[in-house]
Amino acid sequence: MTAVTARKRKKMPLIQVDGLSKVYRTFKRKEGVGGAILNLFHRRYEKVIAVDNISFQIEPGELIGYIGPNGAGKSTTIKMLTGILVPTSGQIRVDRFIPYKERKDYTRHIGVVFGQRTQLWWDIAVVESFKLLRKVYQVPQADFDRRMITFNKVLDIEPLLNLPVRKLSLGQRMRCDLVASLLHNPRVLFLDEPTIGLDVIGRLSIRDFLGQINREYGTTIILTTHDLGEIEKLCNRVMIIDHGRILYDDSLDRLRQKYSLDRRIIFQLSETFSLDLLKQRVPTNGAVTWEQPEPMRLKAVFRRDRISAAEVIGQVLHLTPVHDITIEEPSIEEIVGRIYSDGKIQ
């Protein structure tokens, strides 16, 4: 096999990002009337780094959670990936396209949903918006009809088709926006806060739908959200960004292994037992912190890199009868919060 043939057969990433940055130049206003006059003659500008030299690859069919606090750079990254913004520096390639250079052709191969905006026409029936988009994306009628049947089964949009978009609730509009973004069967779907403001039922409906689209069609999905429950249910890989820099890029399992050292065990006792006596008799060398929130309840917080759960449980069972045991892992919210506060770089 020649080197050229080997390169052709090598699996290439669908999305390739190298050294991507976005820097804004903002006008810094002076305060007061005097400041306003000075602003007319002498303006002071400062640089704001929204995205700071990030690099990553995304393979076809991945479903990735892209998370971070407000102002971290999530939406700016998505806008550069979709071609809405031009990077200050760095390179982006999605499939065979450079998004901001080939935007007209590129948009035929991607779907985009921004939680605060709609791509549907406000005053016409939903179905008419879908028909217009079918023509824009040149979707064959048979493909359009087949996809509409699939979307209706999962999202129950048939009762909404003849309503004008302005009469839809937020949850109904989001369901229709998802359909609009997928009518042309895009290879990549970018979702920026798609469930913001939705109730529990609405979030679950959209979560199930995204999982099904990813499994059945192999659609690559990049999801930004503040709902970490969605990330846990949907995504195997998570990217965490803060202050424009990638803090973590790997699987959720490794995120837990790397940052969730503390675990908790709750013991429901069969009889009362002295916490002071427990501390005296159990040699944990500072690896366990004991609490007794109720007379018949003990709580052990321990570091799993210093002592195992089996050891902690065995020590308690040796001293007193136990009715029930619960082992708790830190939530994903706790872990991500810890990463933000530490500012750890991968």
mmCIF file of C-alpha atoms in Angstrom:
data_model
loop_
_atom_site.group_PDB
_atom_site.id
_atom_site.type_symbol
_atom_site.label_atom_id
_atom_site.label_comp_id
_atom_site.label_asym_id
_atom_site.label_seq_id
_atom_site.Cartn_x
_atom_site.Cartn_y
_atom_site.Cartn_z
ATOM 1 C CA MET A 1 0.000 0.000 0.000
ATOM 2 C CA THR A 2 1.418 3.402 -0.951
ATOM 3 C CA ALA A 3 1.610 6.334 1.460
ATOM 4 C CA VAL A 4 -0.993 8.211 -0.604
ATOM 5 C CA THR A 5 -3.461 5.297 -0.401
ATOM 6 C CA ALA A 6 -2.914 5.028 3.367
ATOM 7 C CA ARG A 7 -3.703 8.708 3.779
ATOM 8 C CA LYS A 8 -6.881 8.336 1.758
ATOM 9 C CA ARG A 9 -8.062 5.416 3.884
ATOM 10 C CA LYS A 10 -7.245 7.094 7.174
ATOM 11 C CA LYS A 11 -10.378 8.299 8.936
ATOM 12 C CA MET A 12 -10.468 12.090 8.965
ATOM 13 C CA PRO A 13 -12.230 14.176 11.616
ATOM 14 C CA LEU A 14 -15.460 15.841 10.536
ATOM 15 C CA ILE A 15 -14.550 19.042 12.396
ATOM 16 C CA GLN A 16 -10.969 20.264 12.744
ATOM 17 C CA VAL A 17 -10.188 23.375 14.818
ATOM 18 C CA ASP A 18 -6.613 24.643 15.234
ATOM 19 C CA GLY A 19 -5.516 27.643 17.314
ATOM 20 C CA LEU A 20 -8.921 29.339 17.041
ATOM 21 C CA SER A 21 -9.237 32.800 18.605
ATOM 22 C CA LYS A 22 -11.761 35.634 18.540
ATOM 23 C CA VAL A 23 -10.789 39.060 19.869
ATOM 24 C CA TYR A 24 -13.207 42.003 19.975
ATOM 25 C CA ARG A 25 -12.150 45.649 20.000
ATOM 26 C CA THR A 26 -14.501 47.565 22.288
ATOM 27 C CA PHE A 27 -14.867 51.282 22.971
ATOM 28 C CA LYS A 28 -14.301 52.196 26.631
ATOM 29 C CA ARG A 29 -16.521 55.147 27.512
ATOM 30 C CA LYS A 30 -15.567 57.757 30.090
ATOM 31 C CA GLU A 31 -18.170 58.651 32.721
ATOM 32 C CA GLY A 32 -20.021 61.926 33.195
ATOM 33 C CA VAL A 33 -20.644 64.944 30.954
ATOM 34 C CA GLY A 34 -16.955 65.769 30.751
ATOM 35 C CA GLY A 35 -16.209 62.176 29.822
ATOM 36 C CA ALA A 36 -18.846 62.287 27.101
ATOM 37 C CA ILE A 37 -17.198 65.372 25.587
ATOM 38 C CA LEU A 38 -13.759 63.771 25.742
ATOM 39 C CA ASN A 39 -15.174 60.680 24.037
ATOM 40 C CA LEU A 40 -15.980 62.827 21.002
ATOM 41 C CA PHE A 41 -12.324 63.744 20.483
ATOM 42 C CA HIS A 42 -10.327 60.947 22.053
ATOM 43 C CA ARG A 43 -11.563 57.377 22.125
ATOM 44 C CA ARG A 44 -9.932 54.627 24.117
ATOM 45 C CA TYR A 45 -10.309 51.053 22.941
ATOM 46 C CA GLU A 46 -9.529 47.788 24.677
ATOM 47 C CA LYS A 47 -9.339 44.185 23.540
ATOM 48 C CA VAL A 48 -11.721 41.520 24.833
ATOM 49 C CA ILE A 49 -10.637 37.920 24.192
ATOM 50 C CA ALA A 50 -13.778 35.840 23.718
ATOM 51 C CA VAL A 51 -12.054 32.655 22.484
ATOM 52 C CA ASP A 52 -8.385 32.089 23.248
ATOM 53 C CA ASN A 53 -6.362 29.760 21.001
ATOM 54 C CA ILE A 54 -8.496 26.602 21.235
ATOM 55 C CA SER A 55 -7.953 23.399 19.259
ATOM 56 C CA PHE A 56 -10.013 20.205 18.980
ATOM 57 C CA GLN A 57 -11.247 17.516 16.610
ATOM 58 C CA ILE A 58 -14.720 15.999 16.326
ATOM 59 C CA GLU A 59 -15.354 12.676 14.618
ATOM 60 C CA PRO A 60 -18.482 11.866 12.560
ATOM 61 C CA GLY A 61 -21.426 10.787 14.717
ATOM 62 C CA GLU A 62 -20.191 12.226 18.008
ATOM 63 C CA LEU A 63 -22.641 13.918 20.393
ATOM 64 C CA ILE A 64 -20.653 16.473 22.363
ATOM 65 C CA GLY A 65 -21.608 18.684 25.268
ATOM 66 C CA TYR A 66 -19.913 22.097 25.067
ATOM 67 C CA ILE A 67 -20.383 23.775 28.425
ATOM 68 C CA GLY A 68 -19.203 26.750 30.412
ATOM 69 C CA PRO A 69 -20.480 29.724 32.449
ATOM 70 C CA ASN A 70 -21.998 32.825 30.862
ATOM 71 C CA GLY A 71 -19.372 34.722 28.879
ATOM 72 C CA ALA A 72 -17.043 31.700 28.679
ATOM 73 C CA GLY A 73 -16.919 31.693 24.871
ATOM 74 C CA LYS A 74 -19.449 28.960 24.023
ATOM 75 C CA SER A 75 -21.711 30.953 21.715
ATOM 76 C CA THR A 76 -18.773 32.721 20.077
ATOM 77 C CA THR A 77 -17.244 29.331 19.236
ATOM 78 C CA ILE A 78 -20.532 28.069 17.783
ATOM 79 C CA LYS A 79 -20.923 31.231 15.697
ATOM 80 C CA MET A 80 -17.441 30.749 14.229
ATOM 81 C CA LEU A 81 -18.137 27.068 13.549
ATOM 82 C CA THR A 82 -21.358 27.968 11.731
ATOM 83 C CA GLY A 83 -19.720 30.755 9.700
ATOM 84 C CA ILE A 84 -21.595 33.628 11.341
ATOM 85 C CA LEU A 85 -18.375 35.097 12.786
ATOM 86 C CA VAL A 86 -14.938 35.343 11.192
ATOM 87 C CA PRO A 87 -12.112 34.180 13.506
ATOM 88 C CA THR A 88 -9.404 36.657 14.492
ATOM 89 C CA SER A 89 -6.869 33.854 14.043
ATOM 90 C CA GLY A 90 -6.711 30.099 13.667
ATOM 91 C CA GLN A 91 -8.257 27.582 11.308
ATOM 92 C CA ILE A 92 -11.645 25.843 11.076
ATOM 93 C CA ARG A 93 -12.637 23.101 8.684
ATOM 94 C CA VAL A 94 -16.001 21.354 8.863
ATOM 95 C CA ASP A 95 -16.192 18.444 6.429
ATOM 96 C CA ARG A 96 -14.660 20.012 3.297
ATOM 97 C CA PHE A 97 -15.700 23.586 4.089
ATOM 98 C CA ILE A 98 -14.117 26.623 5.712
ATOM 99 C CA PRO A 99 -17.337 28.011 7.253
ATOM 100 C CA TYR A 100 -16.826 31.775 6.995
ATOM 101 C CA LYS A 101 -15.365 31.563 3.468
ATOM 102 C CA GLU A 102 -17.900 29.175 1.896
ATOM 103 C CA ARG A 103 -20.970 29.978 3.926
ATOM 104 C CA LYS A 104 -23.582 29.713 1.145
ATOM 105 C CA ASP A 105 -22.673 26.141 0.217
ATOM 106 C CA TYR A 106 -21.713 25.229 3.775
ATOM 107 C CA THR A 107 -25.122 26.013 5.281
ATOM 108 C CA ARG A 108 -26.719 23.315 3.110
ATOM 109 C CA HIS A 109 -24.797 20.712 5.115
ATOM 110 C CA ILE A 110 -25.424 21.907 8.679
ATOM 111 C CA GLY A 111 -28.371 22.543 10.969
ATOM 112 C CA VAL A 112 -28.412 25.312 13.571
ATOM 113 C CA VAL A 113 -30.774 26.039 16.468
ATOM 114 C CA PHE A 114 -30.290 29.077 18.704
ATOM 115 C CA GLY A 115 -32.569 28.926 21.735
ATOM 116 C CA GLN A 116 -33.429 32.641 21.633
ATOM 117 C CA ARG A 117 -34.063 32.902 17.873
ATOM 118 C CA THR A 118 -36.245 31.154 15.338
ATOM 119 C CA GLN A 119 -35.655 30.374 11.668
ATOM 120 C CA LEU A 120 -39.393 30.060 11.050
ATOM 121 C CA TRP A 121 -41.493 32.827 9.489
ATOM 122 C CA TRP A 122 -43.433 34.530 12.279
ATOM 123 C CA ASP A 123 -46.818 35.133 10.663
ATOM 124 C CA ILE A 124 -47.319 32.078 8.472
ATOM 125 C CA ALA A 125 -48.306 28.524 9.368
ATOM 126 C CA VAL A 126 -45.528 26.238 10.538
ATOM 127 C CA VAL A 127 -46.076 23.837 7.640
ATOM 128 C CA GLU A 128 -45.593 26.680 5.141
ATOM 129 C CA SER A 129 -42.224 27.484 6.737
ATOM 130 C CA PHE A 130 -41.257 23.837 6.351
ATOM 131 C CA LYS A 131 -42.310 23.854 2.687
ATOM 132 C CA LEU A 132 -40.271 26.990 2.020
ATOM 133 C CA LEU A 133 -37.228 25.437 3.689
ATOM 134 C CA ARG A 134 -37.675 22.272 1.625
ATOM 135 C CA LYS A 135 -37.324 24.387 -1.514
ATOM 136 C CA VAL A 136 -34.394 26.390 -0.118
ATOM 137 C CA TYR A 137 -32.502 23.192 0.714
ATOM 138 C CA GLN A 138 -33.741 21.401 -2.435
ATOM 139 C CA VAL A 139 -35.034 18.409 -0.471
ATOM 140 C CA PRO A 140 -36.889 15.871 -2.671
ATOM 141 C CA GLN A 141 -40.585 15.644 -1.812
ATOM 142 C CA ALA A 142 -40.383 11.931 -0.936
ATOM 143 C CA ASP A 143 -37.518 12.555 1.506
ATOM 144 C CA PHE A 144 -39.382 15.507 3.006
ATOM 145 C CA ASP A 145 -42.556 13.447 3.553
ATOM 146 C CA ARG A 146 -40.632 10.557 5.108
ATOM 147 C CA ARG A 147 -38.757 12.808 7.511
ATOM 148 C CA MET A 148 -41.939 14.623 8.540
ATOM 149 C CA ILE A 149 -43.481 11.279 9.544
ATOM 150 C CA THR A 150 -40.420 10.469 11.674
ATOM 151 C CA PHE A 151 -40.366 13.910 13.315
ATOM 152 C CA ASN A 152 -44.071 13.757 14.105
ATOM 153 C CA LYS A 153 -43.712 10.379 15.824
ATOM 154 C CA VAL A 154 -41.122 11.712 18.245
ATOM 155 C CA LEU A 155 -42.040 15.398 18.635
ATOM 156 C CA ASP A 156 -45.811 15.290 17.990
ATOM 157 C CA ILE A 157 -45.782 18.322 15.692
ATOM 158 C CA GLU A 158 -48.854 17.486 13.579
ATOM 159 C CA PRO A 159 -51.258 19.565 15.765
ATOM 160 C CA LEU A 160 -48.939 22.573 15.295
ATOM 161 C CA LEU A 161 -48.513 22.506 11.530
ATOM 162 C CA ASN A 162 -51.384 24.847 10.651
ATOM 163 C CA LEU A 163 -50.721 27.356 13.432
ATOM 164 C CA PRO A 164 -48.799 30.588 12.786
ATOM 165 C CA VAL A 165 -45.430 30.582 14.532
ATOM 166 C CA ARG A 166 -46.371 33.610 16.665
ATOM 167 C CA LYS A 167 -49.097 31.535 18.367
ATOM 168 C CA LEU A 168 -46.748 28.750 19.489
ATOM 169 C CA SER A 169 -45.501 28.407 23.039
ATOM 170 C CA LEU A 170 -41.742 28.406 23.572
ATOM 171 C CA GLY A 171 -41.663 24.608 23.861
ATOM 172 C CA GLN A 172 -43.753 24.156 20.708
ATOM 173 C CA ARG A 173 -41.571 26.594 18.776
ATOM 174 C CA MET A 174 -38.382 24.808 19.834
ATOM 175 C CA ARG A 175 -39.774 21.489 18.607
ATOM 176 C CA CYS A 176 -40.596 23.064 15.253
ATOM 177 C CA ASP A 177 -37.191 24.775 15.049
ATOM 178 C CA LEU A 178 -35.510 21.410 15.551
ATOM 179 C CA VAL A 179 -37.535 19.954 12.698
ATOM 180 C CA ALA A 180 -36.650 22.929 10.484
ATOM 181 C CA SER A 181 -32.939 22.444 11.201
ATOM 182 C CA LEU A 182 -33.086 18.740 10.260
ATOM 183 C CA LEU A 183 -35.307 18.751 7.165
ATOM 184 C CA HIS A 184 -32.281 18.561 4.846
ATOM 185 C CA ASN A 185 -30.603 15.781 6.881
ATOM 186 C CA PRO A 186 -27.468 17.783 7.807
ATOM 187 C CA ARG A 187 -24.224 16.047 8.750
ATOM 188 C CA VAL A 188 -23.733 18.409 11.700
ATOM 189 C CA LEU A 189 -26.280 19.950 14.059
ATOM 190 C CA PHE A 190 -25.251 22.929 16.210
ATOM 191 C CA LEU A 191 -27.509 23.568 19.208
ATOM 192 C CA ASP A 192 -27.006 26.678 21.344
ATOM 193 C CA GLU A 193 -29.180 26.440 24.489
ATOM 194 C CA PRO A 194 -32.040 24.631 22.683
ATOM 195 C CA THR A 195 -34.036 23.932 25.872
ATOM 196 C CA ILE A 196 -33.650 27.313 27.588
ATOM 197 C CA GLY A 197 -36.896 28.308 29.280
ATOM 198 C CA LEU A 198 -38.623 24.971 28.674
ATOM 199 C CA ASP A 199 -40.466 22.947 31.296
ATOM 200 C CA VAL A 200 -39.397 19.438 32.317
ATOM 201 C CA ILE A 201 -41.646 17.722 29.761
ATOM 202 C CA GLY A 202 -40.345 19.909 26.943
ATOM 203 C CA ARG A 203 -36.710 19.254 27.862
ATOM 204 C CA LEU A 204 -37.267 15.495 28.049
ATOM 205 C CA SER A 205 -39.014 15.456 24.660
ATOM 206 C CA ILE A 206 -36.168 17.295 22.946
ATOM 207 C CA ARG A 207 -33.515 15.243 24.774
ATOM 208 C CA ASP A 208 -35.082 11.980 23.578
ATOM 209 C CA PHE A 209 -35.383 13.325 20.053
ATOM 210 C CA LEU A 210 -31.714 14.352 19.868
ATOM 211 C CA GLY A 211 -30.587 10.960 21.094
ATOM 212 C CA GLN A 212 -32.703 9.224 18.454
ATOM 213 C CA ILE A 213 -31.461 11.449 15.608
ATOM 214 C CA ASN A 214 -27.870 10.819 16.644
ATOM 215 C CA ARG A 215 -28.373 7.032 16.814
ATOM 216 C CA GLU A 216 -30.507 6.527 13.705
ATOM 217 C CA TYR A 217 -29.008 9.061 11.300
ATOM 218 C CA GLY A 218 -25.473 9.358 12.675
ATOM 219 C CA THR A 219 -25.894 13.134 12.925
ATOM 220 C CA THR A 220 -22.961 14.812 14.621
ATOM 221 C CA ILE A 221 -24.328 17.081 17.362
ATOM 222 C CA ILE A 222 -22.595 19.876 19.291
ATOM 223 C CA LEU A 223 -24.768 20.968 22.213
ATOM 224 C CA THR A 224 -24.232 23.997 24.434
ATOM 225 C CA THR A 225 -26.412 24.142 27.527
ATOM 226 C CA HIS A 226 -26.518 25.127 31.177
ATOM 227 C CA ASP A 227 -28.582 22.022 31.950
ATOM 228 C CA LEU A 228 -25.903 19.531 32.958
ATOM 229 C CA GLY A 229 -28.565 16.837 33.277
ATOM 230 C CA GLU A 230 -28.883 16.954 29.482
ATOM 231 C CA ILE A 231 -25.136 16.472 29.138
ATOM 232 C CA GLU A 232 -25.206 13.430 31.445
ATOM 233 C CA LYS A 233 -28.078 11.794 29.579
ATOM 234 C CA LEU A 234 -26.935 12.517 26.031
ATOM 235 C CA CYS A 235 -23.190 13.045 25.726
ATOM 236 C CA ASN A 236 -20.254 10.684 26.057
ATOM 237 C CA ARG A 237 -17.768 13.493 25.531
ATOM 238 C CA VAL A 238 -17.767 16.894 27.180
ATOM 239 C CA MET A 239 -15.748 20.023 26.449
ATOM 240 C CA ILE A 240 -15.549 22.631 29.205
ATOM 241 C CA ILE A 241 -14.609 26.204 28.318
ATOM 242 C CA ASP A 242 -14.007 29.155 30.637
ATOM 243 C CA HIS A 243 -12.517 32.577 29.874
ATOM 244 C CA GLY A 244 -12.166 31.494 26.266
ATOM 245 C CA ARG A 245 -9.919 28.503 26.993
ATOM 246 C CA ILE A 246 -10.669 24.770 26.966
ATOM 247 C CA LEU A 247 -10.317 23.442 30.519
ATOM 248 C CA TYR A 248 -11.338 19.865 29.771
ATOM 249 C CA ASP A 249 -11.993 17.737 26.688
ATOM 250 C CA ASP A 250 -12.671 14.045 27.286
ATOM 251 C CA SER A 251 -15.354 11.571 28.331
ATOM 252 C CA LEU A 252 -17.751 12.086 31.219
ATOM 253 C CA ASP A 253 -16.398 8.927 32.861
ATOM 254 C CA ARG A 254 -12.860 10.288 32.897
ATOM 255 C CA LEU A 255 -14.158 13.626 34.152
ATOM 256 C CA ARG A 256 -15.612 11.839 37.168
ATOM 257 C CA GLN A 257 -12.452 9.801 37.712
ATOM 258 C CA LYS A 258 -10.200 12.837 37.485
ATOM 259 C CA TYR A 259 -12.142 15.389 39.512
ATOM 260 C CA SER A 260 -14.617 13.500 41.738
ATOM 261 C CA LEU A 261 -12.293 12.099 44.383
ATOM 262 C CA ASP A 262 -14.754 12.649 47.241
ATOM 263 C CA ARG A 263 -17.520 10.082 47.750
ATOM 264 C CA ARG A 264 -20.211 9.790 50.392
ATOM 265 C CA ILE A 265 -21.651 6.794 52.229
ATOM 266 C CA ILE A 266 -24.882 7.105 54.224
ATOM 267 C CA PHE A 267 -25.435 4.474 56.943
ATOM 268 C CA GLN A 268 -28.947 3.959 58.318
ATOM 269 C CA LEU A 269 -28.239 2.331 61.684
ATOM 270 C CA SER A 270 -30.261 -0.349 63.418
ATOM 271 C CA GLU A 271 -29.546 1.212 66.806
ATOM 272 C CA THR A 272 -28.020 4.414 68.137
ATOM 273 C CA PHE A 273 -24.252 4.661 68.168
ATOM 274 C CA SER A 274 -21.892 7.324 69.471
ATOM 275 C CA LEU A 275 -20.097 9.329 66.795
ATOM 276 C CA ASP A 276 -17.256 10.064 69.217
ATOM 277 C CA LEU A 277 -16.797 6.344 69.852
ATOM 278 C CA LEU A 278 -16.739 5.701 66.114
ATOM 279 C CA LYS A 279 -14.006 8.295 65.594
ATOM 280 C CA GLN A 280 -11.933 6.739 68.379
ATOM 281 C CA ARG A 281 -12.176 3.171 67.111
ATOM 282 C CA VAL A 282 -11.910 3.659 63.356
ATOM 283 C CA PRO A 283 -8.358 4.430 62.164
ATOM 284 C CA THR A 284 -8.850 6.388 58.917
ATOM 285 C CA ASN A 285 -5.746 8.619 59.094
ATOM 286 C CA GLY A 286 -7.717 11.667 58.041
ATOM 287 C CA ALA A 287 -9.072 10.046 54.876
ATOM 288 C CA VAL A 288 -12.661 10.032 56.184
ATOM 289 C CA THR A 289 -14.805 12.801 57.645
ATOM 290 C CA TRP A 290 -17.660 11.558 59.837
ATOM 291 C CA GLU A 291 -20.996 13.280 60.442
ATOM 292 C CA GLN A 292 -24.110 12.236 62.377
ATOM 293 C CA PRO A 293 -27.063 14.283 61.085
ATOM 294 C CA GLU A 294 -29.519 12.104 63.064
ATOM 295 C CA PRO A 295 -29.079 9.642 65.980
ATOM 296 C CA MET A 296 -29.694 6.639 63.687
ATOM 297 C CA ARG A 297 -27.842 8.016 60.684
ATOM 298 C CA LEU A 298 -24.122 8.289 59.916
ATOM 299 C CA LYS A 299 -22.460 10.005 56.987
ATOM 300 C CA ALA A 300 -18.898 9.297 55.826
ATOM 301 C CA VAL A 301 -17.173 11.585 53.312
ATOM 302 C CA PHE A 302 -13.958 10.011 52.037
ATOM 303 C CA ARG A 303 -11.322 10.267 49.318
ATOM 304 C CA ARG A 304 -11.385 7.200 47.130
ATOM 305 C CA ASP A 305 -7.690 7.598 46.264
ATOM 306 C CA ARG A 306 -6.800 7.081 49.957
ATOM 307 C CA ILE A 307 -9.362 4.554 51.177
ATOM 308 C CA SER A 308 -11.936 2.312 49.484
ATOM 309 C CA ALA A 309 -15.670 2.255 50.080
ATOM 310 C CA ALA A 310 -15.378 -1.394 51.155
ATOM 311 C CA GLU A 311 -12.911 -0.455 53.904
ATOM 312 C CA VAL A 312 -15.149 2.316 55.243
ATOM 313 C CA ILE A 313 -18.229 0.074 55.218
ATOM 314 C CA GLY A 314 -16.337 -2.798 56.856
ATOM 315 C CA GLN A 315 -15.139 -0.567 59.699
ATOM 316 C CA VAL A 316 -18.682 0.558 60.517
ATOM 317 C CA LEU A 317 -20.210 -2.924 60.228
ATOM 318 C CA HIS A 318 -17.574 -4.197 62.652
ATOM 319 C CA LEU A 319 -18.827 -1.773 65.313
ATOM 320 C CA THR A 320 -22.611 -1.541 64.959
ATOM 321 C CA PRO A 321 -25.569 -3.157 63.111
ATOM 322 C CA VAL A 322 -26.593 -1.312 59.947
ATOM 323 C CA HIS A 323 -30.068 -1.344 58.408
ATOM 324 C CA ASP A 324 -29.218 0.249 55.034
ATOM 325 C CA ILE A 325 -26.252 1.698 53.111
ATOM 326 C CA THR A 326 -26.241 4.276 50.300
ATOM 327 C CA ILE A 327 -23.141 5.285 48.339
ATOM 328 C CA GLU A 328 -23.326 8.698 46.660
ATOM 329 C CA GLU A 329 -21.137 10.127 43.890
ATOM 330 C CA PRO A 330 -20.680 13.897 43.484
ATOM 331 C CA SER A 331 -23.105 15.305 40.923
ATOM 332 C CA ILE A 332 -21.843 16.546 37.586
ATOM 333 C CA GLU A 333 -22.768 20.069 38.751
ATOM 334 C CA GLU A 334 -20.408 19.754 41.732
ATOM 335 C CA ILE A 335 -17.566 18.457 39.574
ATOM 336 C CA VAL A 336 -17.904 21.159 36.915
ATOM 337 C CA GLY A 337 -18.225 23.834 39.597
ATOM 338 C CA ARG A 338 -14.964 22.597 41.111
ATOM 339 C CA ILE A 339 -13.221 22.829 37.739
ATOM 340 C CA TYR A 340 -14.458 26.401 37.235
ATOM 341 C CA SER A 341 -13.297 27.476 40.682
ATOM 342 C CA ASP A 342 -9.885 25.816 40.304
ATOM 343 C CA GLY A 343 -9.419 27.011 36.727
ATOM 344 C CA LYS A 344 -7.565 23.804 35.941
ATOM 345 C CA ILE A 345 -6.210 23.381 32.444
ATOM 346 C CA GLN A 346 -6.246 19.894 30.977
#
